Amino acid sequence: MKCIYQKMKKPPVAIGFLERFTSDYERSCGAAAPPPAITPNHVRIAVIGSGPAGLTFAGEMAKWGYAVTVFEALHEFGGVLVYGIPEFRLPKAIVKSEIDYLRRLGVEFRDNVIVGKTLTIDDLRGQGFLGFFIGSGAGLPKFMNIPGENLIGIYSSNEYLTRVNLMKAYQFPAFDTPIAKGRHVAVIGGGNTAMDSVRTARRLGAERAMIIYRRSEAEMPARIEEIAHAKEEGIEFMPLTNPVAYAGDAEGRVTTIASKKWSSAPRTIQAGGGRCPSPARKPTSPWRSWSSASAPIPIPSSPATFPA
């Protein structure tokens, strides 16, 4: 069944914005509903990681009467909500209010604890914990393994956003964590994390901030509104472009990006009905077998260089 607005050829109702408005209004008025009455069952549950999954699990278990303790490796609770998502997209006050609500439910929080190092699962069992939820996330970055990736000034988005959002690098030297503030900043990728990174760079003073993505703009996995916001802020988009190497100066600082232009080719249909990459480019990952996106193909003799 289609939304009636689609039948009228109008944009669909923005449910997400309505939900955010009601939540923000409730919080601003101080009218948040009190926690429900809970009958404790005294069963101790350990939640490893205070990101979205850990917080959600902790809240649900607390409502069932379990004694929940959340263990966080960092010094702030919230996981990717605090270290990965910038303030301009998710105010930290919202995350804090959600954690405060969990505390009112009886959830205990312990920071600076690396389960597996500071404490082991056996240690926690010895403390009386009977159940464990591992929500430590999958935050390791993935690099392209091209020449020059170790030059100074090249960050993974994980490190870049963590330095800014959690370690307050934008206030260096008042805070101990520095960060390179480039006049020209390029972000490789087209997802929401890439949009967060490039918009953050813009706020840190980048004169030119750009998105370099190997597929077309229509195939970017970022939400449409995030792409629109980036364009409103003057972010440049370079689709069908892929870096092949970085070059640096005598001090080992990145200065330029060598890239190659790509063309887009349709994928073929396998006998079983699934899609596979164009024969012009063999698949490099099993996950590509189900992608409906086009297969980028390098264009011969199409080098391009960007300042970094």
C-alpha positions as a Python dict, from the first residue, in 0.01 Angstrom:
ca = {
    (1, 'M'): (0, 0, 0),
    (2, 'K'): (137, 338, -101),
    (3, 'C'): (125, 654, 107),
    (4, 'I'): (-155, 881, -10),
    (5, 'Y'): (98, 1160, -55),
    (6, 'Q'): (279, 950, -314),
    (7, 'K'): (-48, 899, -498),
    (8, 'M'): (-87, 1278, -495),
    (9, 'K'): (272, 1307, -624),
    (10, 'K'): (378, 1497, -315),
    (11, 'P'): (675, 1430, -84),
    (12, 'P'): (595, 1172, 185),
    (13, 'V'): (526, 1279, 542),
    (14, 'A'): (857, 1331, 725),
    (15, 'I'): (792, 1085, 1008),
    (16, 'G'): (1149, 1110, 1136),
    (17, 'F'): (1130, 1488, 1172),
    (18, 'L'): (796, 1459, 1355),
    (19, 'E'): (939, 1203, 1596),
    (20, 'R'): (1240, 1423, 1662),
    (21, 'F'): (1017, 1726, 1723),
    (22, 'T'): (801, 1546, 1978),
    (23, 'S'): (1108, 1410, 2161),
    (24, 'D'): (1281, 1750, 2163),
    (25, 'Y'): (962, 1922, 2280),
    (26, 'E'): (913, 1675, 2564),
    (27, 'R'): (1272, 1718, 2678),
    (28, 'S'): (1270, 2099, 2652),
    (29, 'C'): (951, 2120, 2858),
    (30, 'G'): (1087, 1891, 3125),
    (31, 'A'): (784, 1669, 3081),
    (32, 'A'): (960, 1339, 3017),
    (33, 'A'): (759, 1043, 3139),
    (34, 'P'): (890, 897, 3467),
    (35, 'P'): (1043, 549, 3455),
    (36, 'P'): (790, 270, 3507),
    (37, 'A'): (774, 91, 3840),
    (38, 'I'): (1010, -207, 3825),
    (39, 'T'): (1017, -520, 4037),
    (40, 'P'): (1386, -623, 4055),
    (41, 'N'): (1479, -985, 3998),
    (42, 'H'): (1841, -931, 4117),
    (43, 'V'): (1991, -1102, 3810),
    (44, 'R'): (2306, -914, 3708),
    (45, 'I'): (2364, -843, 3339),
    (46, 'A'): (2683, -694, 3193),
    (47, 'V'): (2660, -481, 2879),
    (48, 'I'): (2994, -434, 2703),
    (49, 'G'): (2988, -110, 2508),
    (50, 'S'): (2768, 197, 2554),
    (51, 'G'): (2680, 260, 2190),
    (52, 'P'): (2327, 250, 2044),
    (53, 'A'): (2299, -130, 2071),
    (54, 'G'): (2429, -143, 2428),
    (55, 'L'): (2210, 142, 2550),
    (56, 'T'): (1898, -4, 2387),
    (57, 'F'): (1963, -348, 2534),
    (58, 'A'): (2036, -202, 2877),
    (59, 'G'): (1711, -7, 2881),
    (60, 'E'): (1499, -302, 2776),
    (61, 'M'): (1656, -538, 3029),
    (62, 'A'): (1622, -281, 3308),
    (63, 'K'): (1248, -256, 3234),
    (64, 'W'): (1225, -630, 3295),
    (65, 'G'): (1385, -594, 3636),
    (66, 'Y'): (1741, -701, 3561),
    (67, 'A'): (2036, -535, 3736),
    (68, 'V'): (2226, -395, 3438),
    (69, 'T'): (2580, -255, 3436),
    (70, 'V'): (2722, -95, 3122),
    (71, 'F'): (3100, -110, 3072),
    (72, 'E'): (3257, 149, 2839),
    (73, 'A'): (3620, 153, 2723),
    (74, 'L'): (3629, 531, 2672),
    (75, 'H'): (3576, 813, 2920),
    (76, 'E'): (3239, 916, 2776),
    (77, 'F'): (2925, 706, 2736),
    (78, 'G'): (2734, 684, 2408),
    (79, 'G'): (2974, 509, 2171),
    (80, 'V'): (2946, 626, 1813),
    (81, 'L'): (2673, 868, 1922),
    (82, 'V'): (2936, 1082, 2094),
    (83, 'Y'): (3263, 1007, 1915),
    (84, 'G'): (3135, 952, 1561),
    (85, 'I'): (2835, 1175, 1499),
    (86, 'P'): (2909, 1550, 1508),
    (87, 'E'): (2732, 1792, 1739),
    (88, 'F'): (2560, 1966, 1447),
    (89, 'R'): (2385, 1642, 1353),
    (90, 'L'): (2322, 1492, 1697),
    (91, 'P'): (2355, 1728, 1995),
    (92, 'K'): (2534, 1561, 2283),
    (93, 'A'): (2266, 1690, 2521),
    (94, 'I'): (2023, 1443, 2363),
    (95, 'V'): (2259, 1151, 2425),
    (96, 'K'): (2314, 1267, 2783),
    (97, 'S'): (1940, 1287, 2848),
    (98, 'E'): (1894, 929, 2724),
    (99, 'I'): (2174, 805, 2950),
    (100, 'D'): (2028, 996, 3245),
    (101, 'Y'): (1694, 823, 3179),
    (102, 'L'): (1866, 483, 3188),
    (103, 'R'): (2028, 577, 3518),
    (104, 'R'): (1681, 654, 3654),
    (105, 'L'): (1581, 305, 3542),
    (106, 'G'): (1860, 173, 3764),
    (107, 'V'): (2126, 106, 3501),
    (108, 'E'): (2480, 145, 3635),
    (109, 'F'): (2756, 287, 3413),
    (110, 'R'): (3131, 225, 3442),
    (111, 'D'): (3376, 404, 3212),
    (112, 'N'): (3743, 341, 3127),
    (113, 'V'): (3694, -36, 3144),
    (114, 'I'): (3821, -245, 2853),
    (115, 'V'): (3655, -582, 2892),
    (116, 'G'): (3917, -837, 2795),
    (117, 'K'): (4198, -619, 2932),
    (118, 'T'): (4090, -432, 3246),
    (119, 'L'): (3844, -709, 3330),
    (120, 'T'): (3778, -1043, 3165),
    (121, 'I'): (3446, -1222, 3124),
    (122, 'D'): (3560, -1464, 3394),
    (123, 'D'): (3628, -1167, 3624),
    (124, 'L'): (3275, -1042, 3564),
    (125, 'R'): (3133, -1388, 3631),
    (126, 'G'): (3324, -1383, 3958),
    (127, 'Q'): (3151, -1055, 4042),
    (128, 'G'): (2813, -1223, 4000),
    (129, 'F'): (2718, -1135, 3643),
    (130, 'L'): (2510, -1410, 3482),
    (131, 'G'): (2442, -1263, 3137),
    (132, 'F'): (2652, -1070, 2887),
    (133, 'F'): (2569, -851, 2589),
    (134, 'I'): (2863, -759, 2366),
    (135, 'G'): (2796, -435, 2182),
    (136, 'S'): (3153, -323, 2125),
    (137, 'G'): (3085, -208, 1769),
    (138, 'A'): (3271, -265, 1445),
    (139, 'G'): (3462, 59, 1427),
    (140, 'L'): (3793, -46, 1274),
    (141, 'P'): (3875, 162, 964),
    (142, 'K'): (3946, 20, 621),
    (143, 'F'): (4215, 176, 403),
    (144, 'M'): (4266, 150, 28),
    (145, 'N'): (4629, 28, 42),
    (146, 'I'): (4753, 279, -211),
    (147, 'P'): (5091, 463, -207),
    (148, 'G'): (5123, 748, 41),
    (149, 'E'): (4852, 648, 289),
    (150, 'N'): (5095, 688, 581),
    (151, 'L'): (5166, 1054, 508),
    (152, 'I'): (5097, 1310, 780),
    (153, 'G'): (4754, 1463, 740),
    (154, 'I'): (4577, 1146, 624),
    (155, 'Y'): (4321, 1019, 873),
    (156, 'S'): (4058, 752, 882),
    (157, 'S'): (3716, 905, 944),
    (158, 'N'): (3705, 713, 1274),
    (159, 'E'): (4016, 885, 1404),
    (160, 'Y'): (3928, 1224, 1257),
    (161, 'L'): (3579, 1237, 1405),
    (162, 'T'): (3690, 1092, 1739),
    (163, 'R'): (3962, 1357, 1774),
    (164, 'V'): (3710, 1632, 1706),
    (165, 'N'): (3392, 1505, 1873),
    (166, 'L'): (3529, 1329, 2179),
    (167, 'M'): (3880, 1466, 2233),
    (168, 'K'): (3790, 1832, 2160),
    (169, 'A'): (4076, 1868, 1910),
    (170, 'Y'): (3919, 2187, 1773),
    (171, 'Q'): (4013, 2354, 2105),
    (172, 'F'): (4382, 2252, 2096),
    (173, 'P'): (4599, 2344, 2290),
    (174, 'A'): (4336, 2389, 2562),
    (175, 'F'): (4280, 2016, 2509),
    (176, 'D'): (4572, 1781, 2453),
    (177, 'T'): (4463, 1625, 2123),
    (178, 'P'): (4582, 1809, 1809),
    (179, 'I'): (4441, 1774, 1460),
    (180, 'A'): (4555, 1889, 1117),
    (181, 'K'): (4338, 2171, 983),
    (182, 'G'): (4389, 2169, 607),
    (183, 'R'): (4301, 2450, 369),
    (184, 'H'): (4205, 2184, 115),
    (185, 'V'): (4036, 1870, 249),
    (186, 'A'): (3925, 1566, 51),
    (187, 'V'): (3712, 1288, 198),
    (188, 'I'): (3710, 954, 18),
    (189, 'G'): (3370, 786, 24),
    (190, 'G'): (3003, 867, -15),
    (191, 'G'): (2830, 747, 300),
    (192, 'N'): (2695, 931, 602),
    (193, 'T'): (3032, 909, 779),
    (194, 'A'): (3196, 1077, 480),
    (195, 'M'): (2937, 1357, 496),
    (196, 'D'): (3000, 1401, 867),
    (197, 'S'): (3375, 1422, 806),
    (198, 'V'): (3365, 1669, 519),
    (199, 'R'): (3114, 1896, 694),
    (200, 'T'): (3330, 1885, 1007),
    (201, 'A'): (3634, 1986, 801),
    (202, 'R'): (3435, 2280, 666),
    (203, 'R'): (3358, 2392, 1019),
    (204, 'L'): (3727, 2364, 1109),
    (205, 'G'): (3808, 2624, 845),
    (206, 'A'): (3874, 2431, 523),
    (207, 'E'): (3855, 2670, 227),
    (208, 'R'): (3785, 2384, -9),
    (209, 'A'): (3624, 2062, 109),
    (210, 'M'): (3531, 1786, -133),
    (211, 'I'): (3383, 1438, -155),
    (212, 'I'): (3565, 1195, -385),
    (213, 'Y'): (3355, 889, -467),
    (214, 'R'): (3420, 613, -718),
    (215, 'R'): (3057, 565, -816),
    (216, 'S'): (2796, 812, -935),
    (217, 'E'): (2629, 1060, -701),
    (218, 'A'): (2298, 876, -739),
    (219, 'E'): (2465, 564, -594),
    (220, 'M'): (2602, 733, -284),
    (221, 'P'): (2484, 544, 26),
    (222, 'A'): (2450, 866, 229),
    (223, 'R'): (2101, 987, 300),
    (224, 'I'): (1967, 1231, 42),
    (225, 'E'): (1921, 1501, 304),
    (226, 'E'): (2283, 1466, 419),
    (227, 'I'): (2404, 1516, 62),
    (228, 'A'): (2176, 1818, 26),
    (229, 'H'): (2305, 1971, 351),
    (230, 'A'): (2664, 1922, 238),
    (231, 'K'): (2595, 2100, -90),
    (232, 'E'): (2428, 2386, 94),
    (233, 'E'): (2751, 2430, 290),
    (234, 'G'): (2961, 2451, -27),
    (235, 'I'): (3100, 2097, -32),
    (236, 'E'): (3228, 1991, -376),
    (237, 'F'): (3130, 1651, -513),
    (238, 'M'): (3358, 1455, -746),
    (239, 'P'): (3177, 1133, -839),
    (240, 'L'): (3324, 859, -1057),
    (241, 'T'): (3668, 951, -924),
    (242, 'N'): (3902, 724, -731),
    (243, 'P'): (4237, 807, -563),
    (244, 'V'): (4533, 600, -679),
    (245, 'A'): (4815, 762, -477),
    (246, 'Y'): (4906, 1041, -235),
    (247, 'A'): (5216, 1259, -263),
    (248, 'G'): (5386, 1454, 13),
    (249, 'D'): (5655, 1712, 82),
    (250, 'A'): (6001, 1667, 231),
    (251, 'E'): (5854, 1663, 583),
    (252, 'G'): (5621, 1376, 497),
    (253, 'R'): (5301, 1583, 488),
    (254, 'V'): (5042, 1508, 224),
    (255, 'T'): (5025, 1772, -52),
    (256, 'T'): (4838, 1619, -348),
    (257, 'I'): (4604, 1335, -440),
    (258, 'A'): (4647, 1153, -770),
    (259, 'S'): (4318, 1007, -891),
    (260, 'K'): (4160, 837, -1187),
    (261, 'K'): (3822, 899, -1348),
    (262, 'W'): (3582, 609, -1384),
    (263, 'S'): (3282, 536, -1600),
    (264, 'S'): (2969, 356, -1491),
    (265, 'A'): (2865, 28, -1652),
    (266, 'P'): (2548, -173, -1586),
    (267, 'R'): (2574, -502, -1403),
    (268, 'T'): (2467, -825, -1568),
    (269, 'I'): (2213, -1071, -1431),
    (270, 'Q'): (2330, -1414, -1321),
    (271, 'A'): (2139, -1731, -1409),
    (272, 'G'): (2003, -1754, -1056),
    (273, 'G'): (1859, -1403, -1075),
    (274, 'G'): (2132, -1224, -877),
    (275, 'R'): (2341, -939, -1008),
    (276, 'C'): (2713, -957, -1077),
    (277, 'P'): (2971, -699, -1178),
    (278, 'S'): (3030, -612, -1539),
    (279, 'P'): (3281, -845, -1706),
    (280, 'A'): (3507, -543, -1746),
    (281, 'R'): (3581, -555, -1374),
    (282, 'K'): (3602, -874, -1172),
    (283, 'P'): (3444, -873, -826),
    (284, 'T'): (3682, -805, -537),
    (285, 'S'): (3438, -896, -263),
    (286, 'P'): (3158, -1154, -226),
    (287, 'W'): (2928, -874, -113),
    (288, 'R'): (2932, -730, -464),
    (289, 'S'): (2731, -1025, -596),
    (290, 'W'): (2400, -883, -474),
    (291, 'S'): (2462, -512, -536),
    (292, 'S'): (2227, -348, -784),
    (293, 'A'): (2469, -60, -838),
    (294, 'S'): (2667, -17, -1155),
    (295, 'A'): (3024, -138, -1182),
    (296, 'P'): (3280, 144, -1207),
    (297, 'I'): (3537, 94, -1482),
    (298, 'P'): (3859, 298, -1498),
    (299, 'I'): (3892, 529, -1799),
    (300, 'P'): (4234, 497, -1964),
    (301, 'S'): (4456, 806, -1961),
    (302, 'S'): (4235, 1002, -1722),
    (303, 'P'): (4463, 1114, -1437),
    (304, 'A'): (4362, 1402, -1215),
    (305, 'T'): (4547, 1571, -930),
    (306, 'F'): (4396, 1759, -636),
    (307, 'P'): (4575, 1967, -372),
    (308, 'A'): (4545, 1838, -18),
}
